[in-house]
Coordinates of C-alpha atoms in Angstrom, one line a residue:
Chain A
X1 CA 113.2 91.9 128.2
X2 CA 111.9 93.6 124.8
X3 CA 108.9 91.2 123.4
X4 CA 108.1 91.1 119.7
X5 CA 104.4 89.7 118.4
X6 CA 101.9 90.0 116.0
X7 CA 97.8 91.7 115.5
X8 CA 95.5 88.7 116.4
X9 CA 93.4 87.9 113.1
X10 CA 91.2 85.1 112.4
X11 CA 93.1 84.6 109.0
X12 CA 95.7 84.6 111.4
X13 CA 94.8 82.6 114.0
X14 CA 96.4 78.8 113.1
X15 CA 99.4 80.3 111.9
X16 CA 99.8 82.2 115.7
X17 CA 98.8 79.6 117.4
X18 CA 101.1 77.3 116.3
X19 CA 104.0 79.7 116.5
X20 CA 103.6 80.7 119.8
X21 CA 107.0 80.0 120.6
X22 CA 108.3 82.4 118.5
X23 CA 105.5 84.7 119.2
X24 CA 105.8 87.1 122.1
X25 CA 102.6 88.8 122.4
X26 CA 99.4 88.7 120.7
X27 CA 97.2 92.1 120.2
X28 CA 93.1 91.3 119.7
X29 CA 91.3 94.2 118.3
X30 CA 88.1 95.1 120.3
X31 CA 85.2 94.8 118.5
X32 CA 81.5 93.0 118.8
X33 CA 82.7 89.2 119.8
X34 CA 80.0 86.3 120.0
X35 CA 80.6 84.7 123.8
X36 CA 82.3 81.8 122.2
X37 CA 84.9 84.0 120.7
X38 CA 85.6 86.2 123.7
X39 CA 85.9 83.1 126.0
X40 CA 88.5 81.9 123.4
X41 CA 90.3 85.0 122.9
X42 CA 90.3 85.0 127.4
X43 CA 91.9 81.7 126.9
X44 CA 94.7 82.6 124.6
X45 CA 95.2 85.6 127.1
X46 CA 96.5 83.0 129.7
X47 CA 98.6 81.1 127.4
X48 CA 100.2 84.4 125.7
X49 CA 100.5 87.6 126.9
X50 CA 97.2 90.0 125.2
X51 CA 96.8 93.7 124.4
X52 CA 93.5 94.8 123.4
X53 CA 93.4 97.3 121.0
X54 CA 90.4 99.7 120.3
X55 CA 90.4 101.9 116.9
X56 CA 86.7 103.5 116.9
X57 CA 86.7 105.8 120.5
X58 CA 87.3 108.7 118.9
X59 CA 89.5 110.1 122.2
X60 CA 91.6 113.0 120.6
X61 CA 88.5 115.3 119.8
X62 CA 86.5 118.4 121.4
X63 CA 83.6 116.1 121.0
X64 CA 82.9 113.5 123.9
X65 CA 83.5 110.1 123.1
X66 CA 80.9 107.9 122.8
X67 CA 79.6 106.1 125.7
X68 CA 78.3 102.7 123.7
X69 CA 81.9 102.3 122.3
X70 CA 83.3 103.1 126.0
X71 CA 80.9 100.6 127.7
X72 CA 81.9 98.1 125.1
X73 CA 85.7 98.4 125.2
X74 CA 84.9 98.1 128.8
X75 CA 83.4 94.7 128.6
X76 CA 86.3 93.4 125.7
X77 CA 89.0 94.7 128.9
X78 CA 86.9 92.7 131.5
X79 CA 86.6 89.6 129.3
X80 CA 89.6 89.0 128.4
X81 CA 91.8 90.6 131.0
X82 CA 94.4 91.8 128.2
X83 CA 97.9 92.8 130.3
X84 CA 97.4 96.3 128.4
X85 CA 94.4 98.3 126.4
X86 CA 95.1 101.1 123.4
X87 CA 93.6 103.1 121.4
X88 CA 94.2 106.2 119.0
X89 CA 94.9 109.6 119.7
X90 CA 92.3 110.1 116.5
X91 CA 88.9 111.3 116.2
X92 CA 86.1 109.2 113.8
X93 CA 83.5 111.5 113.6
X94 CA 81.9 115.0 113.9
X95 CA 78.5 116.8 114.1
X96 CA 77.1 113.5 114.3
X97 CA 78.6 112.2 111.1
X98 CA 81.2 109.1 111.1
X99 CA 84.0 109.3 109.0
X100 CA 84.9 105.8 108.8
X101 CA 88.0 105.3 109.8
X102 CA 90.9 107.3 112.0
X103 CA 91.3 111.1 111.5
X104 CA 94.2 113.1 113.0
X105 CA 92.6 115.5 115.0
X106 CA 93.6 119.3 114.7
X107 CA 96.8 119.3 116.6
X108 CA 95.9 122.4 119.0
X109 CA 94.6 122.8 122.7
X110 CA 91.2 122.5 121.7
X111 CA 92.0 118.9 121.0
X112 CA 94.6 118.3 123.9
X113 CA 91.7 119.4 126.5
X114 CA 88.8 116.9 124.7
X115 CA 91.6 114.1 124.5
X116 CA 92.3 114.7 128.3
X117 CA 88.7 114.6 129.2
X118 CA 87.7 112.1 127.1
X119 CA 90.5 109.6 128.5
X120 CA 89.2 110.8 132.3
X121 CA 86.0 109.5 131.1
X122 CA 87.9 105.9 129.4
X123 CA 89.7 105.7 132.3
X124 CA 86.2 105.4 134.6
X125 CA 84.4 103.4 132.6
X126 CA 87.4 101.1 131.5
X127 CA 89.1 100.9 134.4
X128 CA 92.6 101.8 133.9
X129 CA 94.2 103.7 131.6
X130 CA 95.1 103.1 127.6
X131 CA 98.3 103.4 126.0
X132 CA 97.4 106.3 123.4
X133 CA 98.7 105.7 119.7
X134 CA 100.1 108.3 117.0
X135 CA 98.1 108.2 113.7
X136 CA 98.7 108.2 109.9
X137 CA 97.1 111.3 108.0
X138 CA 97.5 111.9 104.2
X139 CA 96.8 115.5 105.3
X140 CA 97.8 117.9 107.0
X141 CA 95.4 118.4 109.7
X142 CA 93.4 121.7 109.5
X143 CA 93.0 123.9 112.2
X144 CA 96.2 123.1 113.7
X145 CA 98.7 125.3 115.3
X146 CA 101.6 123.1 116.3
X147 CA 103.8 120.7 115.3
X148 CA 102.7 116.5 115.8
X149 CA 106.1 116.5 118.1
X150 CA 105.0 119.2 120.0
X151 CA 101.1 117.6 120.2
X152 CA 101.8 114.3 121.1
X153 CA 104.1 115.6 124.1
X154 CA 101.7 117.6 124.9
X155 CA 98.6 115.4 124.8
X156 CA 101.2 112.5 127.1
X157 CA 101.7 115.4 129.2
X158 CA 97.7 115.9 129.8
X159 CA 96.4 113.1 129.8
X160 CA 98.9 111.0 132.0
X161 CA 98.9 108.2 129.4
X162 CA 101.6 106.2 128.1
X163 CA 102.5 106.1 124.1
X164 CA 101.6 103.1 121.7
X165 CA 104.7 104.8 119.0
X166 CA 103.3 103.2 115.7
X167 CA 106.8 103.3 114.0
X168 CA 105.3 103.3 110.4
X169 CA 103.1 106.1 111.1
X170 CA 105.8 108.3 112.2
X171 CA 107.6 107.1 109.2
X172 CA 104.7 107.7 106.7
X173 CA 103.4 110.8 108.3
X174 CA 107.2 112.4 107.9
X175 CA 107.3 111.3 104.6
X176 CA 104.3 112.8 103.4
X177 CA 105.0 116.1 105.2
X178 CA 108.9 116.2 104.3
X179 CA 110.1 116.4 108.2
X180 CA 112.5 114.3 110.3
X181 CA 111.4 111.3 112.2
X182 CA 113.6 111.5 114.9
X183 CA 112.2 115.0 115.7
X184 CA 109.5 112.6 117.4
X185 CA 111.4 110.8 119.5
X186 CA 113.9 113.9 120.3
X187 CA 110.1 115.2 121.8
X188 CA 108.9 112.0 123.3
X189 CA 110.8 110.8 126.8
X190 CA 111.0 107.8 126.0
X191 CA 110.3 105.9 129.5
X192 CA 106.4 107.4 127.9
X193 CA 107.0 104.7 125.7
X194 CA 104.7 101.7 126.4
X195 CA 104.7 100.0 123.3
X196 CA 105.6 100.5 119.5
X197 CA 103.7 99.5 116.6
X198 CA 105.5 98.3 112.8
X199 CA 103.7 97.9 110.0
X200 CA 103.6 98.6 106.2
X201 CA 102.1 101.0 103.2
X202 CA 102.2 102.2 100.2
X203 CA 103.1 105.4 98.2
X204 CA 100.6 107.6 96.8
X205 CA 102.8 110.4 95.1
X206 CA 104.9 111.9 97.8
X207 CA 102.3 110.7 100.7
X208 CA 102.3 107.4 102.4
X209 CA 99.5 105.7 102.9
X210 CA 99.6 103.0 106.1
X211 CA 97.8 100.2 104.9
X212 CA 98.6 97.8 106.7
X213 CA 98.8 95.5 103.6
X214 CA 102.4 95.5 102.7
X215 CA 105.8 94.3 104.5
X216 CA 107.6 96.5 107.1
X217 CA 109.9 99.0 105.1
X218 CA 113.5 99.5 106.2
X219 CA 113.2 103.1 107.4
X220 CA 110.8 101.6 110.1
X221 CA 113.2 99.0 111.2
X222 CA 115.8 101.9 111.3
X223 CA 113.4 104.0 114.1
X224 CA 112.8 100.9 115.4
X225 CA 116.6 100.8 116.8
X226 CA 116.8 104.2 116.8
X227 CA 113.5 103.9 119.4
X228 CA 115.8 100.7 120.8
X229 CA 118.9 103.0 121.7
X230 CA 116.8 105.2 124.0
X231 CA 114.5 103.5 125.7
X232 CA 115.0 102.9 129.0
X233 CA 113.1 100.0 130.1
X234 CA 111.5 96.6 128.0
X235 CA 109.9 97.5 124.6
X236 CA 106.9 95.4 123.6
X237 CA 106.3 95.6 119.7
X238 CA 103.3 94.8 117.4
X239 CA 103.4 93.9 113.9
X240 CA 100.3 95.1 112.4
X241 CA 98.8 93.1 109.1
X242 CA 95.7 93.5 108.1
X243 CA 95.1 92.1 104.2
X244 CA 97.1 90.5 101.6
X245 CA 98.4 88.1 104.1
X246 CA 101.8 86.5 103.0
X247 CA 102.5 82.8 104.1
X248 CA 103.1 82.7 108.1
X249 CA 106.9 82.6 107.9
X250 CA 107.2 85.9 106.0
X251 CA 105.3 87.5 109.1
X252 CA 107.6 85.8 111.0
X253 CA 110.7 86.5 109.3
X254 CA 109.6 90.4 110.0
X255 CA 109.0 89.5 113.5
X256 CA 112.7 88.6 113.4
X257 CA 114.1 91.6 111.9
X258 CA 112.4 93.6 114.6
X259 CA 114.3 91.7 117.2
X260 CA 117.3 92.3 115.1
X261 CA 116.5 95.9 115.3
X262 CA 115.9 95.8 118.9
X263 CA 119.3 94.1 119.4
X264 CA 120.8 96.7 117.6
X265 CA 119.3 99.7 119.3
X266 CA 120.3 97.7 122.9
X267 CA 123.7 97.6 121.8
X268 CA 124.0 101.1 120.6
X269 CA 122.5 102.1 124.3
X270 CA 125.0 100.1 126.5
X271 CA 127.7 101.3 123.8
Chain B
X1 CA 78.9 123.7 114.9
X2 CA 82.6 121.9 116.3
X3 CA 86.0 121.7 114.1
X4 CA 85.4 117.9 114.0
X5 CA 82.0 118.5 112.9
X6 CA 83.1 120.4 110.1
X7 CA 86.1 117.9 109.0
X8 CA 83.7 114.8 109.6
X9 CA 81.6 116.5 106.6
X10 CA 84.4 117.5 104.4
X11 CA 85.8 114.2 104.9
X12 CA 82.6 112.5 103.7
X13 CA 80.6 115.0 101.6
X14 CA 81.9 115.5 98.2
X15 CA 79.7 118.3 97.4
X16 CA 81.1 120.3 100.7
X17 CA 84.4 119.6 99.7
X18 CA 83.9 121.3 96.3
X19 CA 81.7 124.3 97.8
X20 CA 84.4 124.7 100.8
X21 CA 87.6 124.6 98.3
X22 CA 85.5 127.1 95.8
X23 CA 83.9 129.2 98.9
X24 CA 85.9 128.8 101.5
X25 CA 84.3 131.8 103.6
X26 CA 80.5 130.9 103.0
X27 CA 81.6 127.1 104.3
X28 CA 83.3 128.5 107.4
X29 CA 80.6 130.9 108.5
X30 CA 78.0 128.2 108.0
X31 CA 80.1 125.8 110.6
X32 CA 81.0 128.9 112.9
X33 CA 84.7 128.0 112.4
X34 CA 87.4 130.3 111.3
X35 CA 87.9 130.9 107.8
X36 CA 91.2 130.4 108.1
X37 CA 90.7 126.8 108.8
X38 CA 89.8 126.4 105.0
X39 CA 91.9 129.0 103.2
X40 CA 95.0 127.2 104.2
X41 CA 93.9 123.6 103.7
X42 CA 95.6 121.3 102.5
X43 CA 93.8 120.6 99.2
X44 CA 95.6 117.7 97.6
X45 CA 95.5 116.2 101.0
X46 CA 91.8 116.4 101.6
X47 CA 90.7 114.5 98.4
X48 CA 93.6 111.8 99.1
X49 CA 92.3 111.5 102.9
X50 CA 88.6 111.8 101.5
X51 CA 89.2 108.7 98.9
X52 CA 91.0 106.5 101.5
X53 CA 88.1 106.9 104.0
X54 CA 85.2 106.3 101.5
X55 CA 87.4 103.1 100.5
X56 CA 87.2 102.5 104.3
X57 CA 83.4 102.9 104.6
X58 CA 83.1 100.5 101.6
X59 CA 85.3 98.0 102.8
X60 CA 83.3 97.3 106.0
X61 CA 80.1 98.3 105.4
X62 CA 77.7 95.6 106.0
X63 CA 75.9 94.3 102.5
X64 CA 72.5 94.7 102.8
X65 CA 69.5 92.0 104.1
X66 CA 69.0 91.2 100.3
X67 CA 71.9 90.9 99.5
X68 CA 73.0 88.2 102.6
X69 CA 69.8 86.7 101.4
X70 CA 71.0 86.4 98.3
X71 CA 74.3 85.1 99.6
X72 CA 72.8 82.7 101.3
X73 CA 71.0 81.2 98.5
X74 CA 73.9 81.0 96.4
X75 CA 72.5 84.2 94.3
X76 CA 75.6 86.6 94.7

């Protein structure tokens, strides 16, 4: 059965908790916790199902990742036993300098073989494996020689991992660079699928920027049928918000548009 | 010198961005990368993706001890 839930946020956190009836999953960001908060965020993994999701590993780069981030996702994954862990297929810094936030590595086999050596390493000290997300870029990575179809196939196909498809990346990422969505998901098989990702952005000039601040755009509800249509098995999906938080029924309201999507996509697949 | 190592810089120097979009061979040879890498970037991309990181730093960067202090005594 496809589940539908929201990015755990502590501006969040009353309005979750008391909609967890209409709230499927629940994904925690890993980060620095106190004990108090990890032992509640455990908690809320036994009354909801929990992803963990890590944005600073820096996996998709020739450079190893770094072993104090590793150690502490590994901790996050062991205190709160999530059902699932993520994280980018990005890199966050270089030469020893941290860009701040999630690159798009160069999309060529330099940066396939550090991505699957760097998740053989997550996978040891972690425990199991991640599900491995697509990134936003406002530009065009340098130093690549291939398509993002073609490299995120080809980084699931070396690294073993399952795909975390963040809808409005694909969505922003073909907008910016004038191509068609569904070329994605024409490369992706899409039992690789493990879970999708919706959130919003905004426009700057002909690029999209995924903020995270703004409501889920149609076009992302469209992939998300689309997405719907050819998966084979149970979708779980993630709204992502991360400012500018609307009252909680507005997040809910897009939590039921994406099972209205879902629906839709189901019904076009037993059509 | 890595690709990465080379992006992480442009992505947060300001002053290599301008040499490596105004010399693209001298930036290239002093990060052992091909100069390639730079002749074809994407140019209007690299400022937008350099001012949306920087806004990133700034947004979680952690204020300074004197200026939690400050916070703390009701001195913002």
């Amino acid at each position: 059965m496809d589940r539908v839930g929201i990015g755990w946020r502590r501006e969040l956190a009353a309005g979750i908790l008391g909609n967890l009836d209409r709230i499927d999953v629940v994904e925690v960001l890993a980060a620095d916790y106190p004990r108090r908060e990890l032992n509640a965020l455990r908690s809320l993994a036994a009354t909801v199902p929990v992803h963990v999701h890590g944005t600073d590993l820096g996996l998709a780069s020739s450079e190893p990742a770094d072993e104090r981030r590793l150690s502490r996702m590994a901790r996050v994954v062991a205190a709160i036993e999530p059902e699932a862990w993520s994280e980018h297929l990005a890199f966050v810094r270089g030469g020893g300098v941290e860009i701040g936030h999630l690159a798009a590595p160069p999309r060529s086999a330099a940066s396939i073989d550090g991505a699957a050596r760097n998740l053989a390493r997550a996978r040891a000290v972690v425990g199991c494996d991640p599900l491995v997300e697509n990134v936003a870029t406002l530009i065009d990575p340098p130093g690549s020689d291939m398509d993002e179809p073609a490299f995120i196939a080809a980084a699931l196909e070396a690294t073993g991992c399952a795909l975390l498809l963040d809808l409005h990346n694909l969505y922003a990422n073909a907008t910016s660079f004038n191509w068609d969505p569904r070329a994605m998901l024409d490369a992706i098989p899409p039992a690789r699928i493990g879970a999708v990702h919706i959130g919003g952005g905004r426009r700057l000039g002909a690029r999209v920027l995924d903020d995270h601040l703004h409501a889920v755009p149609d076009p992302v509800y469209s992939l998300l049928a689309e997405v719907a249509a050819r998966a084979p098995g149970p979708l779980t999906v993630i709204l992502e918000r991360d400012g500018r938080y609307p009252p909680m029924p507005d997040l809910l309201a897009e939590l039921d548009r994406a099972r209205a999507a879902l629906r839709l996509g189901r019904a076009r697949r037993a059509a | 010198m890595t690709l990465p190592a080379l992006l992480a810089h442009l992505y947060t120097d300001a002053a290599l961005r301008d040499e490596a979009l105004r010399d693209p061979a001298a930036v290239a040879a002093r990060f052992g990368v091909d100069r390639a890498v730079l002749d074809g970037i994407d140019r209007e991309g690299l400022v937008l993706a350099a001012e949306s990181f920087a806004r990133k730093r700034a947004a979680t960067a952690r204020p300074s001890l004197w200026r939690r202090v400050r916070a703390l005594l009701g001195r913002p």
